[in-house]
JSON list of C-alpha atoms in Angstrom, two decimals:
[
{"chain": "A", "resi": 1, "resn": "MET", "atom": "CA", "xyz": [-11.15, -17.85, 8.05]},
{"chain": "A", "resi": 2, "resn": "SER", "atom": "CA", "xyz": [-7.51, -18.79, 8.45]},
{"chain": "A", "resi": 3, "resn": "LEU", "atom": "CA", "xyz": [-5.76, -15.48, 7.86]},
{"chain": "A", "resi": 4, "resn": "ILE", "atom": "CA", "xyz": [-2.08, -14.89, 7.33]},
{"chain": "A", "resi": 5, "resn": "ILE", "atom": "CA", "xyz": [-0.14, -11.76, 6.40]},
{"chain": "A", "resi": 6, "resn": "ARG", "atom": "CA", "xyz": [3.20, -12.29, 4.70]},
{"chain": "A", "resi": 7, "resn": "PRO", "atom": "CA", "xyz": [5.70, -10.35, 2.62]},
{"chain": "A", "resi": 8, "resn": "ALA", "atom": "CA", "xyz": [4.98, -10.43, -1.10]},
{"chain": "A", "resi": 9, "resn": "LEU", "atom": "CA", "xyz": [7.07, -12.57, -3.42]},
{"chain": "A", "resi": 10, "resn": "ALA", "atom": "CA", "xyz": [7.83, -12.26, -7.14]},
{"chain": "A", "resi": 11, "resn": "LEU", "atom": "CA", "xyz": [5.34, -15.05, -7.88]},
{"chain": "A", "resi": 12, "resn": "ASP", "atom": "CA", "xyz": [2.54, -12.93, -6.33]},
{"chain": "A", "resi": 13, "resn": "VAL", "atom": "CA", "xyz": [2.65, -10.36, -9.12]},
{"chain": "A", "resi": 14, "resn": "SER", "atom": "CA", "xyz": [-0.64, -11.46, -10.75]},
{"chain": "A", "resi": 15, "resn": "SER", "atom": "CA", "xyz": [-2.61, -10.92, -7.53]},
{"chain": "A", "resi": 16, "resn": "VAL", "atom": "CA", "xyz": [-1.00, -7.55, -6.88]},
{"chain": "A", "resi": 17, "resn": "TYR", "atom": "CA", "xyz": [-1.61, -6.53, -10.51]},
{"chain": "A", "resi": 18, "resn": "GLN", "atom": "CA", "xyz": [-5.29, -7.44, -10.20]},
{"chain": "A", "resi": 19, "resn": "PHE", "atom": "CA", "xyz": [-5.66, -5.51, -6.93]},
{"chain": "A", "resi": 20, "resn": "ILE", "atom": "CA", "xyz": [-3.89, -2.36, -8.19]},
{"chain": "A", "resi": 21, "resn": "SER", "atom": "CA", "xyz": [-5.87, -2.39, -11.42]},
{"chain": "A", "resi": 22, "resn": "GLU", "atom": "CA", "xyz": [-9.12, -2.56, -9.48]},
{"chain": "A", "resi": 23, "resn": "LEU", "atom": "CA", "xyz": [-7.97, 0.06, -6.97]},
{"chain": "A", "resi": 24, "resn": "GLU", "atom": "CA", "xyz": [-6.96, 2.52, -9.68]},
{"chain": "A", "resi": 25, "resn": "GLU", "atom": "CA", "xyz": [-9.81, 1.57, -12.04]},
{"chain": "A", "resi": 26, "resn": "GLU", "atom": "CA", "xyz": [-7.26, 1.19, -14.81]},
{"chain": "A", "resi": 27, "resn": "VAL", "atom": "CA", "xyz": [-5.69, -1.59, -16.85]},
{"chain": "A", "resi": 28, "resn": "PHE", "atom": "CA", "xyz": [-1.91, -1.32, -16.70]},
{"chain": "A", "resi": 29, "resn": "ASP", "atom": "CA", "xyz": [0.68, -2.77, -19.07]},
{"chain": "A", "resi": 30, "resn": "PHE", "atom": "CA", "xyz": [1.47, -6.04, -17.26]},
{"chain": "A", "resi": 31, "resn": "GLU", "atom": "CA", "xyz": [5.03, -6.27, -18.60]},
{"chain": "A", "resi": 32, "resn": "VAL", "atom": "CA", "xyz": [5.89, -2.78, -17.34]},
{"chain": "A", "resi": 33, "resn": "PHE", "atom": "CA", "xyz": [4.03, -3.41, -14.07]},
{"chain": "A", "resi": 34, "resn": "ASN", "atom": "CA", "xyz": [5.98, -6.64, -13.49]},
{"chain": "A", "resi": 35, "resn": "LYS", "atom": "CA", "xyz": [9.35, -4.93, -14.11]},
{"chain": "A", "resi": 36, "resn": "ILE", "atom": "CA", "xyz": [8.51, -2.24, -11.56]},
{"chain": "A", "resi": 37, "resn": "TYR", "atom": "CA", "xyz": [7.18, -4.83, -9.11]},
{"chain": "A", "resi": 38, "resn": "VAL", "atom": "CA", "xyz": [10.35, -6.97, -9.29]},
{"chain": "A", "resi": 39, "resn": "HIS", "atom": "CA", "xyz": [12.54, -3.86, -9.07]},
{"chain": "A", "resi": 40, "resn": "ASN", "atom": "CA", "xyz": [10.70, -2.68, -5.94]},
{"chain": "A", "resi": 41, "resn": "LEU", "atom": "CA", "xyz": [10.81, -6.10, -4.29]},
{"chain": "A", "resi": 42, "resn": "ALA", "atom": "CA", "xyz": [14.61, -5.88, -4.45]},
{"chain": "A", "resi": 43, "resn": "ASN", "atom": "CA", "xyz": [14.61, -2.41, -2.87]},
{"chain": "A", "resi": 44, "resn": "PRO", "atom": "CA", "xyz": [15.05, -2.61, 0.92]},
{"chain": "A", "resi": 45, "resn": "ASP", "atom": "CA", "xyz": [13.02, 0.61, 1.28]},
{"chain": "A", "resi": 46, "resn": "CYS", "atom": "CA", "xyz": [9.92, -0.94, -0.35]},
{"chain": "A", "resi": 47, "resn": "HIS", "atom": "CA", "xyz": [7.79, -3.32, 1.70]},
{"chain": "A", "resi": 48, "resn": "TYR", "atom": "CA", "xyz": [4.91, -5.26, 0.17]},
{"chain": "A", "resi": 49, "resn": "PHE", "atom": "CA", "xyz": [2.52, -7.44, 2.18]},
{"chain": "A", "resi": 50, "resn": "LEU", "atom": "CA", "xyz": [-0.26, -9.80, 1.16]},
{"chain": "A", "resi": 51, "resn": "ALA", "atom": "CA", "xyz": [-3.21, -11.13, 3.14]},
{"chain": "A", "resi": 52, "resn": "PHE", "atom": "CA", "xyz": [-4.40, -14.69, 2.57]},
{"chain": "A", "resi": 53, "resn": "ASP", "atom": "CA", "xyz": [-7.45, -16.63, 3.66]},
{"chain": "A", "resi": 54, "resn": "ALA", "atom": "CA", "xyz": [-6.14, -20.17, 3.29]},
{"chain": "A", "resi": 55, "resn": "ASP", "atom": "CA", "xyz": [-4.81, -20.20, -0.32]},
{"chain": "A", "resi": 56, "resn": "GLU", "atom": "CA", "xyz": [-6.82, -17.21, -1.53]},
{"chain": "A", "resi": 57, "resn": "CYS", "atom": "CA", "xyz": [-5.03, -13.88, -1.79]},
{"chain": "A", "resi": 58, "resn": "ILE", "atom": "CA", "xyz": [-7.47, -11.32, -0.40]},
{"chain": "A", "resi": 59, "resn": "GLY", "atom": "CA", "xyz": [-5.49, -8.14, 0.25]},
{"chain": "A", "resi": 60, "resn": "TYR", "atom": "CA", "xyz": [-2.34, -6.15, -0.31]},
{"chain": "A", "resi": 61, "resn": "ALA", "atom": "CA", "xyz": [-0.53, -3.19, 1.25]},
{"chain": "A", "resi": 62, "resn": "SER", "atom": "CA", "xyz": [2.74, -1.41, 0.57]},
{"chain": "A", "resi": 63, "resn": "VAL", "atom": "CA", "xyz": [4.96, 1.17, 2.18]},
{"chain": "A", "resi": 64, "resn": "HIS", "atom": "CA", "xyz": [7.94, 2.94, 0.61]},
{"chain": "A", "resi": 65, "resn": "ALA", "atom": "CA", "xyz": [10.51, 4.73, 2.75]},
{"chain": "A", "resi": 66, "resn": "GLN", "atom": "CA", "xyz": [12.89, 7.55, 2.02]},
{"chain": "A", "resi": 67, "resn": "TRP", "atom": "CA", "xyz": [15.24, 9.82, 3.90]},
{"chain": "A", "resi": 68, "resn": "LEU", "atom": "CA", "xyz": [13.81, 13.35, 3.84]},
{"chain": "A", "resi": 69, "resn": "LEU", "atom": "CA", "xyz": [15.65, 16.51, 4.77]},
{"chain": "A", "resi": 70, "resn": "HIS", "atom": "CA", "xyz": [12.54, 18.32, 5.98]},
{"chain": "A", "resi": 71, "resn": "HIS", "atom": "CA", "xyz": [11.94, 15.55, 8.55]},
{"chain": "A", "resi": 72, "resn": "CYS", "atom": "CA", "xyz": [15.62, 14.97, 9.25]},
{"chain": "A", "resi": 73, "resn": "GLY", "atom": "CA", "xyz": [15.01, 11.23, 9.11]},
{"chain": "A", "resi": 74, "resn": "LYS", "atom": "CA", "xyz": [13.32, 8.30, 7.46]},
{"chain": "A", "resi": 75, "resn": "VAL", "atom": "CA", "xyz": [9.71, 8.72, 6.36]},
{"chain": "A", "resi": 76, "resn": "GLY", "atom": "CA", "xyz": [7.39, 5.98, 5.17]},
{"chain": "A", "resi": 77, "resn": "GLU", "atom": "CA", "xyz": [4.46, 6.47, 2.83]},
{"chain": "A", "resi": 78, "resn": "ILE", "atom": "CA", "xyz": [1.73, 3.91, 2.36]},
{"chain": "A", "resi": 79, "resn": "GLN", "atom": "CA", "xyz": [1.52, 3.63, -1.41]},
{"chain": "A", "resi": 80, "resn": "GLU", "atom": "CA", "xyz": [-1.29, 1.14, -1.95]},
{"chain": "A", "resi": 81, "resn": "MET", "atom": "CA", "xyz": [-3.76, -0.75, 0.17]},
{"chain": "A", "resi": 82, "resn": "PHE", "atom": "CA", "xyz": [-6.49, -3.03, -1.12]},
{"chain": "A", "resi": 83, "resn": "VAL", "atom": "CA", "xyz": [-8.84, -5.66, 0.29]},
{"chain": "A", "resi": 84, "resn": "LYS", "atom": "CA", "xyz": [-11.19, -7.72, -1.88]},
{"chain": "A", "resi": 85, "resn": "GLU", "atom": "CA", "xyz": [-14.71, -6.37, -1.58]},
{"chain": "A", "resi": 86, "resn": "SER", "atom": "CA", "xyz": [-16.14, -9.60, -0.13]},
{"chain": "A", "resi": 87, "resn": "TYR", "atom": "CA", "xyz": [-13.58, -9.41, 2.72]},
{"chain": "A", "resi": 88, "resn": "ARG", "atom": "CA", "xyz": [-13.99, -5.73, 3.61]},
{"chain": "A", "resi": 89, "resn": "GLY", "atom": "CA", "xyz": [-15.16, -4.95, 7.12]},
{"chain": "A", "resi": 90, "resn": "LYS", "atom": "CA", "xyz": [-13.63, -8.19, 8.47]},
{"chain": "A", "resi": 91, "resn": "GLY", "atom": "CA", "xyz": [-10.41, -6.78, 9.90]},
{"chain": "A", "resi": 92, "resn": "ILE", "atom": "CA", "xyz": [-8.16, -7.58, 6.94]},
{"chain": "A", "resi": 93, "resn": "GLY", "atom": "CA", "xyz": [-7.22, -3.92, 6.42]},
{"chain": "A", "resi": 94, "resn": "SER", "atom": "CA", "xyz": [-6.39, -3.64, 10.11]},
{"chain": "A", "resi": 95, "resn": "LEU", "atom": "CA", "xyz": [-4.03, -6.62, 9.87]},
{"chain": "A", "resi": 96, "resn": "LEU", "atom": "CA", "xyz": [-2.34, -5.20, 6.79]},
{"chain": "A", "resi": 97, "resn": "ILE", "atom": "CA", "xyz": [-1.85, -1.76, 8.30]},
{"chain": "A", "resi": 98, "resn": "GLU", "atom": "CA", "xyz": [-0.44, -3.34, 11.46]},
{"chain": "A", "resi": 99, "resn": "ALA", "atom": "CA", "xyz": [2.21, -4.99, 9.27]},
{"chain": "A", "resi": 100, "resn": "LEU", "atom": "CA", "xyz": [3.07, -1.53, 7.90]},
{"chain": "A", "resi": 101, "resn": "PHE", "atom": "CA", "xyz": [3.15, -0.06, 11.42]},
{"chain": "A", "resi": 102, "resn": "GLU", "atom": "CA", "xyz": [5.62, -2.80, 12.41]},
{"chain": "A", "resi": 103, "resn": "VAL", "atom": "CA", "xyz": [7.92, -1.81, 9.54]},
{"chain": "A", "resi": 104, "resn": "ALA", "atom": "CA", "xyz": [7.68, 1.83, 10.66]},
{"chain": "A", "resi": 105, "resn": "LYS", "atom": "CA", "xyz": [8.64, 0.89, 14.22]},
{"chain": "A", "resi": 106, "resn": "ARG", "atom": "CA", "xyz": [11.40, -1.53, 13.21]},
{"chain": "A", "resi": 107, "resn": "GLU", "atom": "CA", "xyz": [12.98, 0.97, 10.81]},
{"chain": "A", "resi": 108, "resn": "ASN", "atom": "CA", "xyz": [12.52, 3.98, 13.09]},
{"chain": "A", "resi": 109, "resn": "PHE", "atom": "CA", "xyz": [10.42, 6.08, 10.72]},
{"chain": "A", "resi": 110, "resn": "LYS", "atom": "CA", "xyz": [9.93, 9.65, 11.87]},
{"chain": "A", "resi": 111, "resn": "ILE", "atom": "CA", "xyz": [6.42, 9.53, 10.41]},
{"chain": "A", "resi": 112, "resn": "LEU", "atom": "CA", "xyz": [4.19, 7.31, 8.31]},
{"chain": "A", "resi": 113, "resn": "GLU", "atom": "CA", "xyz": [2.09, 9.08, 5.67]},
{"chain": "A", "resi": 114, "resn": "VAL", "atom": "CA", "xyz": [-0.71, 8.09, 3.36]},
{"chain": "A", "resi": 115, "resn": "THR", "atom": "CA", "xyz": [-2.57, 9.85, 0.56]},
{"chain": "A", "resi": 116, "resn": "ALA", "atom": "CA", "xyz": [-6.10, 8.77, -0.32]},
{"chain": "A", "resi": 117, "resn": "ASN", "atom": "CA", "xyz": [-8.23, 9.97, -3.20]},
{"chain": "A", "resi": 118, "resn": "LYS", "atom": "CA", "xyz": [-10.80, 12.58, -2.12]},
{"chain": "A", "resi": 119, "resn": "LYS", "atom": "CA", "xyz": [-13.67, 10.35, -3.27]},
{"chain": "A", "resi": 120, "resn": "ARG", "atom": "CA", "xyz": [-12.71, 7.47, -0.94]},
{"chain": "A", "resi": 121, "resn": "MET", "atom": "CA", "xyz": [-14.46, 8.66, 2.20]},
{"chain": "A", "resi": 122, "resn": "ASP", "atom": "CA", "xyz": [-14.56, 5.18, 3.79]},
{"chain": "A", "resi": 123, "resn": "THR", "atom": "CA", "xyz": [-10.81, 4.98, 3.29]},
{"chain": "A", "resi": 124, "resn": "HIS", "atom": "CA", "xyz": [-10.34, 8.33, 5.03]},
{"chain": "A", "resi": 125, "resn": "ARG", "atom": "CA", "xyz": [-12.36, 7.12, 8.01]},
{"chain": "A", "resi": 126, "resn": "PHE", "atom": "CA", "xyz": [-10.35, 3.88, 8.12]},
{"chain": "A", "resi": 127, "resn": "TYR", "atom": "CA", "xyz": [-6.99, 5.68, 8.22]},
{"chain": "A", "resi": 128, "resn": "GLU", "atom": "CA", "xyz": [-8.21, 8.15, 10.84]},
{"chain": "A", "resi": 129, "resn": "SER", "atom": "CA", "xyz": [-9.46, 5.24, 12.97]},
{"chain": "A", "resi": 130, "resn": "LYS", "atom": "CA", "xyz": [-5.89, 3.87, 12.85]},
{"chain": "A", "resi": 131, "resn": "GLY", "atom": "CA", "xyz": [-4.40, 7.10, 14.16]},
{"chain": "A", "resi": 132, "resn": "LEU", "atom": "CA", "xyz": [-3.33, 8.76, 10.91]},
{"chain": "A", "resi": 133, "resn": "LEU", "atom": "CA", "xyz": [-4.26, 12.44, 10.93]},
{"chain": "A", "resi": 134, "resn": "PRO", "atom": "CA", "xyz": [-5.37, 14.53, 7.91]},
{"chain": "A", "resi": 135, "resn": "THR", "atom": "CA", "xyz": [-2.68, 17.22, 8.19]},
{"chain": "A", "resi": 136, "resn": "HIS", "atom": "CA", "xyz": [-1.82, 18.03, 4.56]},
{"chain": "A", "resi": 137, "resn": "PHE", "atom": "CA", "xyz": [-3.25, 18.55, 1.10]},
{"chain": "A", "resi": 138, "resn": "LYS", "atom": "CA", "xyz": [-1.67, 16.82, -1.90]},
{"chain": "A", "resi": 139, "resn": "PHE", "atom": "CA", "xyz": [-1.35, 18.66, -5.21]},
{"chain": "A", "resi": 140, "resn": "VAL", "atom": "CA", "xyz": [-0.75, 16.71, -8.40]},
{"chain": "A", "resi": 141, "resn": "LYS", "atom": "CA", "xyz": [0.34, 17.60, -11.93]},
{"chain": "A", "resi": 142, "resn": "LYS", "atom": "CA", "xyz": [0.11, 14.75, -14.44]},
{"chain": "A", "resi": 143, "resn": "TYR", "atom": "CA", "xyz": [2.61, 14.14, -17.23]},
{"chain": "A", "resi": 144, "resn": "ASP", "atom": "CA", "xyz": [1.15, 11.67, -19.70]}
]
């Protein structure tokens, strides 16, 4: 493998769309997805990274930051992280999360958070192995 991690570009939208659709087990409206993607790429508080093996896009991770009163500083939250199934267990997730950790250090985040669906037990173990602690519950109300 010849792995590289790089910031996402506008032309990467199809790969990111495919990954997020698989991650969420949902087909999203591509036009709406693309508008949000381009909007977020222009936001200095949104950071998107892609993993490549040669020319093949094999993974994606994102972190969004915001200034929160209850932390009296900048907080980052990992929004999405995905590695193609055939590449899982090969260190790709570790490389992607290291890119997010570098953003957190560079931008002086007070904390870096992540929420993972209760059913993703392997994901929970992965994040804990990277030093993220399960300190909170997340409660959700949907508006569809």
